[in-house]
N, CA, C and O atoms as a DFTB+ gen file, in Angstrom:
308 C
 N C O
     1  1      12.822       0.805      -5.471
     2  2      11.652       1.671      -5.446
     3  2      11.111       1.781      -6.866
     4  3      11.714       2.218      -7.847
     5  1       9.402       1.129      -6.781
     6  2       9.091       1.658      -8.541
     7  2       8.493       2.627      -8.373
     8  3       8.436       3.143      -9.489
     9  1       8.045       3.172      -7.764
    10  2       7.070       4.435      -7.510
    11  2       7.658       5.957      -6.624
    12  3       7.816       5.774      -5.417
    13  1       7.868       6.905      -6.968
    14  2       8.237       8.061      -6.776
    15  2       7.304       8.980      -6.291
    16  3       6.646       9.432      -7.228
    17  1       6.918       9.528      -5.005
    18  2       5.955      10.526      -4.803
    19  2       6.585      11.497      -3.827
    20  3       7.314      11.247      -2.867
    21  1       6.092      12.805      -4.336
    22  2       6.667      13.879      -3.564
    23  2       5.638      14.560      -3.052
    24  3       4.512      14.426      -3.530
    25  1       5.903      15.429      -1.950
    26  2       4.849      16.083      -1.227
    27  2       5.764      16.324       0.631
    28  3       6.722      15.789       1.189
    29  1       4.962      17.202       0.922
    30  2       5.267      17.822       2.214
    31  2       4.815      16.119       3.297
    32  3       5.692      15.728       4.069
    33  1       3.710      15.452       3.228
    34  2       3.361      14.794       3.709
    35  2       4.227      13.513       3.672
    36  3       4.456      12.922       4.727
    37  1       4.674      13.101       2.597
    38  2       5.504      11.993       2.063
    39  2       7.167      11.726       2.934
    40  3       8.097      12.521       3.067
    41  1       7.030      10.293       3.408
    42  2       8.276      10.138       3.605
    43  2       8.917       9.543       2.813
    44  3       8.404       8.909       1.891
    45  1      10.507       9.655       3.076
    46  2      11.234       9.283       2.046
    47  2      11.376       7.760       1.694
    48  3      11.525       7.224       0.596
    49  1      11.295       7.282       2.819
    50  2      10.184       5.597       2.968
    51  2       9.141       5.263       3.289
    52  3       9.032       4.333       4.088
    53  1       8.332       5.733       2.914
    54  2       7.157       5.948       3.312
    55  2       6.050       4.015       3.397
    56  3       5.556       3.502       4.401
    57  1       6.045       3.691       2.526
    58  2       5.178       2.400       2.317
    59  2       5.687       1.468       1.264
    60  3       6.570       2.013       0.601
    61  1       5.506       0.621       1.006
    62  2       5.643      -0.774       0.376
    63  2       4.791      -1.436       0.042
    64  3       3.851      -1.496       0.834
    65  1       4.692      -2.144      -1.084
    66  2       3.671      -2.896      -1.894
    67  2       4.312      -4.077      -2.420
    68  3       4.859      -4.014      -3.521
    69  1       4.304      -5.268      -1.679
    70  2       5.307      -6.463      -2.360
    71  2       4.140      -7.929      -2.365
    72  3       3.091      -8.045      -1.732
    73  1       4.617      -8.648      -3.063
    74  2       4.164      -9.649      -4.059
    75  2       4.457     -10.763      -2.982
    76  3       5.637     -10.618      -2.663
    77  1       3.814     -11.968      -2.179
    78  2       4.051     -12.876      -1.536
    79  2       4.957     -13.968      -2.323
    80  3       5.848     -14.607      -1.764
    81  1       4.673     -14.077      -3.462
    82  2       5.522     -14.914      -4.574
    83  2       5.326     -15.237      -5.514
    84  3       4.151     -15.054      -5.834
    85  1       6.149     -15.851      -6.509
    86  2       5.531     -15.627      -8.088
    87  2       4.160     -16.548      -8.105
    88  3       3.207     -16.305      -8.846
    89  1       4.226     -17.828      -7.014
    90  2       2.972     -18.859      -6.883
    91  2       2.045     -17.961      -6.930
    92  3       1.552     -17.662      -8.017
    93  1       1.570     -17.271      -5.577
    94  2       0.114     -16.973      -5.072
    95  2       0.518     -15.027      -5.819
    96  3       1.489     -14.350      -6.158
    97  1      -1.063     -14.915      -5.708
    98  2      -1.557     -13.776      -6.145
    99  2      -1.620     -12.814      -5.224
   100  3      -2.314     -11.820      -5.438
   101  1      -0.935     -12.955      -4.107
   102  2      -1.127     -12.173      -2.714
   103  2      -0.192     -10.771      -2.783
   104  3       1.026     -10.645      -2.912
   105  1      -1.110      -9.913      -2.664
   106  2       0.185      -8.596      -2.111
   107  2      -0.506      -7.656      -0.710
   108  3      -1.650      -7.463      -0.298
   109  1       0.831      -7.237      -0.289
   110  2       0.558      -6.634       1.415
   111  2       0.879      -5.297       1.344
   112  3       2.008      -5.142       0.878
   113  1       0.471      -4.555       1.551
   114  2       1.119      -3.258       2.047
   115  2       1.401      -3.034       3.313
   116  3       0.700      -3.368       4.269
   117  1       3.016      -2.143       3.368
   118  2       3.795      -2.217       4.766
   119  2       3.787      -0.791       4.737
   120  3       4.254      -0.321       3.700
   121  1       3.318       0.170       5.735
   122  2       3.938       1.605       6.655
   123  2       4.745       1.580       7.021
   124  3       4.941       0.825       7.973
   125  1       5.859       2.464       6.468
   126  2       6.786       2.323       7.435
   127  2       7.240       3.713       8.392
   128  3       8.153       3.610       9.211
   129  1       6.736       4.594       8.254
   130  2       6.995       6.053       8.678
   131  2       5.939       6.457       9.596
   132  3       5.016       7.129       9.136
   133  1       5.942       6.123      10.904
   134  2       4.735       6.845      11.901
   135  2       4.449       8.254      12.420
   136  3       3.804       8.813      13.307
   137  1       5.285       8.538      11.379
   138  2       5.562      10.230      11.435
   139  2       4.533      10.818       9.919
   140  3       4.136      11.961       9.689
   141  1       4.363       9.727       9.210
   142  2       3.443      10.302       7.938
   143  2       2.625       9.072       8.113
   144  3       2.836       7.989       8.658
   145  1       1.372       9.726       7.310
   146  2      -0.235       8.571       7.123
   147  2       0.081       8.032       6.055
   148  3       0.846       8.462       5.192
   149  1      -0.671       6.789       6.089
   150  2      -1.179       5.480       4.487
   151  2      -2.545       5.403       5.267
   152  3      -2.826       5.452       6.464
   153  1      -3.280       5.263       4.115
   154  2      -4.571       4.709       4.811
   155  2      -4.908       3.825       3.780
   156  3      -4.399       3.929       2.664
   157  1      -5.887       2.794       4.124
   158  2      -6.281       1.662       3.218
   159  2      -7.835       1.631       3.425
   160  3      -8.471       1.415       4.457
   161  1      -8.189       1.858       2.386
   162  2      -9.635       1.564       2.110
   163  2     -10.510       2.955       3.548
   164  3     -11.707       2.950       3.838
   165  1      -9.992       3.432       3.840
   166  2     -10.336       4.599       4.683
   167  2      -9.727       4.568       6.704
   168  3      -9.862       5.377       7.622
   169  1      -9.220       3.505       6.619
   170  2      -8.408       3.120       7.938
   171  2      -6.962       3.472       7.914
   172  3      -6.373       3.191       6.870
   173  1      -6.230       4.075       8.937
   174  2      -5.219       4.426       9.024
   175  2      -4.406       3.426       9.370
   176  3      -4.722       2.710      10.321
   177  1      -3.064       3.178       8.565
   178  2      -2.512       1.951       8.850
   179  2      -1.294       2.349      10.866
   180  3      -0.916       3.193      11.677
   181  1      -1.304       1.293      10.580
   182  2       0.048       1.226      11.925
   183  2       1.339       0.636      10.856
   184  3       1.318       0.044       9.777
   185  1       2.634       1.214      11.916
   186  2       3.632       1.073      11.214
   187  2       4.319      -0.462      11.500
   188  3       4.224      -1.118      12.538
   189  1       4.917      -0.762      10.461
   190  2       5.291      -2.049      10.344
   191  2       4.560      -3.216      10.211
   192  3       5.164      -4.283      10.104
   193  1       3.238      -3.172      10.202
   194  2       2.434      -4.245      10.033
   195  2       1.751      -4.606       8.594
   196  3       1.250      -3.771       7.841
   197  1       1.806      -5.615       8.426
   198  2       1.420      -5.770       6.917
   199  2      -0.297      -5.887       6.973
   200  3      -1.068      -6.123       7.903
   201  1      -0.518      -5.590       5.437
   202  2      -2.285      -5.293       5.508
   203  2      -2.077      -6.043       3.935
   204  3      -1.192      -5.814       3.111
   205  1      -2.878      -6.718       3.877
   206  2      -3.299      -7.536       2.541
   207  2      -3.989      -6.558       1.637
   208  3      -4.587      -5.551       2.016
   209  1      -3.833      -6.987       0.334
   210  2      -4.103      -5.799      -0.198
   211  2      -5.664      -7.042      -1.359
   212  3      -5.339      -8.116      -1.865
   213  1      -6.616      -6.669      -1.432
   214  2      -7.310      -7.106      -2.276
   215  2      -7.795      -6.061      -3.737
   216  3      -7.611      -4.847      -3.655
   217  1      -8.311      -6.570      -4.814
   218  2      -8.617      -5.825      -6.117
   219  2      -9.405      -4.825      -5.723
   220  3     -10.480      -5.153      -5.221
   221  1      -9.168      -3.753      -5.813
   222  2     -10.578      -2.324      -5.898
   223  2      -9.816      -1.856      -4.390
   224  3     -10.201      -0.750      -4.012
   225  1      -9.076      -2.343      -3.728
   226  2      -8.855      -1.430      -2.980
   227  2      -8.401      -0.030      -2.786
   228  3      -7.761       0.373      -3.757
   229  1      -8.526       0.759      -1.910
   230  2      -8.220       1.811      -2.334
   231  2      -6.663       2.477      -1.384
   232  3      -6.862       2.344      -0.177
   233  1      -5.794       2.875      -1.573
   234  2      -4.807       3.575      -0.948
   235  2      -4.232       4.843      -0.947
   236  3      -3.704       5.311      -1.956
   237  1      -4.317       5.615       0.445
   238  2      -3.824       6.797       0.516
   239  2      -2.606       7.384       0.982
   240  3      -2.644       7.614       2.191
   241  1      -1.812       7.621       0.561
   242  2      -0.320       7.896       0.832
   243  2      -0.522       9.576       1.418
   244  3      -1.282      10.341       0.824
   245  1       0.108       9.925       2.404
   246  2       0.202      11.567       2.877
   247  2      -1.072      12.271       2.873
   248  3      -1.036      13.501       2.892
   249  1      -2.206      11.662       2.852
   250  2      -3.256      12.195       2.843
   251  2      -4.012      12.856       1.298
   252  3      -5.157      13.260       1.094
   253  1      -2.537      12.725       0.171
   254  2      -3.285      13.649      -1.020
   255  2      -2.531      13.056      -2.073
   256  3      -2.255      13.747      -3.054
   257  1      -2.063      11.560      -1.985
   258  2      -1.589      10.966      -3.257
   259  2      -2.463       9.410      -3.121
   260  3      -2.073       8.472      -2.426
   261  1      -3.882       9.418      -4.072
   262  2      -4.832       8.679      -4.044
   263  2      -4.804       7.352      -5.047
   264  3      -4.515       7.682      -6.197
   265  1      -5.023       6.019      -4.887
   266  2      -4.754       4.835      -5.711
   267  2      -5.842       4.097      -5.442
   268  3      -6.622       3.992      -4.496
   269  1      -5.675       3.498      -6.742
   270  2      -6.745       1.888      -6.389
   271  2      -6.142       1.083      -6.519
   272  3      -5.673       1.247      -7.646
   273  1      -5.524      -0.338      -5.878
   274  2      -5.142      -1.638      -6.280
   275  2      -5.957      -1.983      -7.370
   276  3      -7.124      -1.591      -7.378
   277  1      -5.488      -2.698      -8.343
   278  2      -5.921      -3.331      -9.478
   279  2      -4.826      -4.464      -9.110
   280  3      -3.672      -4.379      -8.690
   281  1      -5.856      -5.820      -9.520
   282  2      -5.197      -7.160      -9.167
   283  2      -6.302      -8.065     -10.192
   284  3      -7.173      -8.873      -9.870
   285  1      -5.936      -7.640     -11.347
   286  2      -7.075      -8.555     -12.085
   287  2      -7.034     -10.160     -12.076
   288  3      -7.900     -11.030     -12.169
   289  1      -5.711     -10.160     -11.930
   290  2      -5.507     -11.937     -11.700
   291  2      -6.478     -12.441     -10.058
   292  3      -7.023     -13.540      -9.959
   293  1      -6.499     -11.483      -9.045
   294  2      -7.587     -12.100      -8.607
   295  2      -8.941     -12.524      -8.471
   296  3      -9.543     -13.253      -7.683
   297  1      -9.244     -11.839      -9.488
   298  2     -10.322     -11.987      -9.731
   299  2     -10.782     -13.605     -10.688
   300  3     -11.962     -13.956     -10.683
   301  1     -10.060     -14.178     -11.200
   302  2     -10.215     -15.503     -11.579
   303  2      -9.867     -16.444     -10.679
   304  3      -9.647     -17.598     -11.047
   305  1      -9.775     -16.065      -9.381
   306  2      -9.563     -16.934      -8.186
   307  2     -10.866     -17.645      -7.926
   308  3     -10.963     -18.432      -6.985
């Protein structure tokens, strides 16, 4: 785990953010708790399914811990 967030909303596994491989520039985000929200870019995810993550996206963990993907390497794609 690199990321630590606390809150009433938050599960204790809540989501995942992993790297397809050192090759490609690809990363996915995984839900894993259907008992707490992630939302991506304003859509509520489903659990266990992976969602590609592109630069500027935006992600919401528990409804009140707010992010943007930054992926500057894709952007020279």
């Amino acid at each position: 785990v690199n990321i630590y967030l606390n809150g009433a909303l938050i599960s204790p596994l809540h989501a995942c953010i992993v790297k397809t491989s050192e090759a490609e520039n690809d990363f996915y985000l995984e839900h894993f708790d259907e008992n707490y929200l992630t939302y991506l870019n304003g859509d509520m995810l489903s659990k266990n399914e992976k969602y590609k993550l592109n630069h500027g996206d935006r992600i919401i963990f528990g409804g009140s811990h707010f992010f943007r993907f930054n992926n500057p390497q894709s952007l020279n794609s």
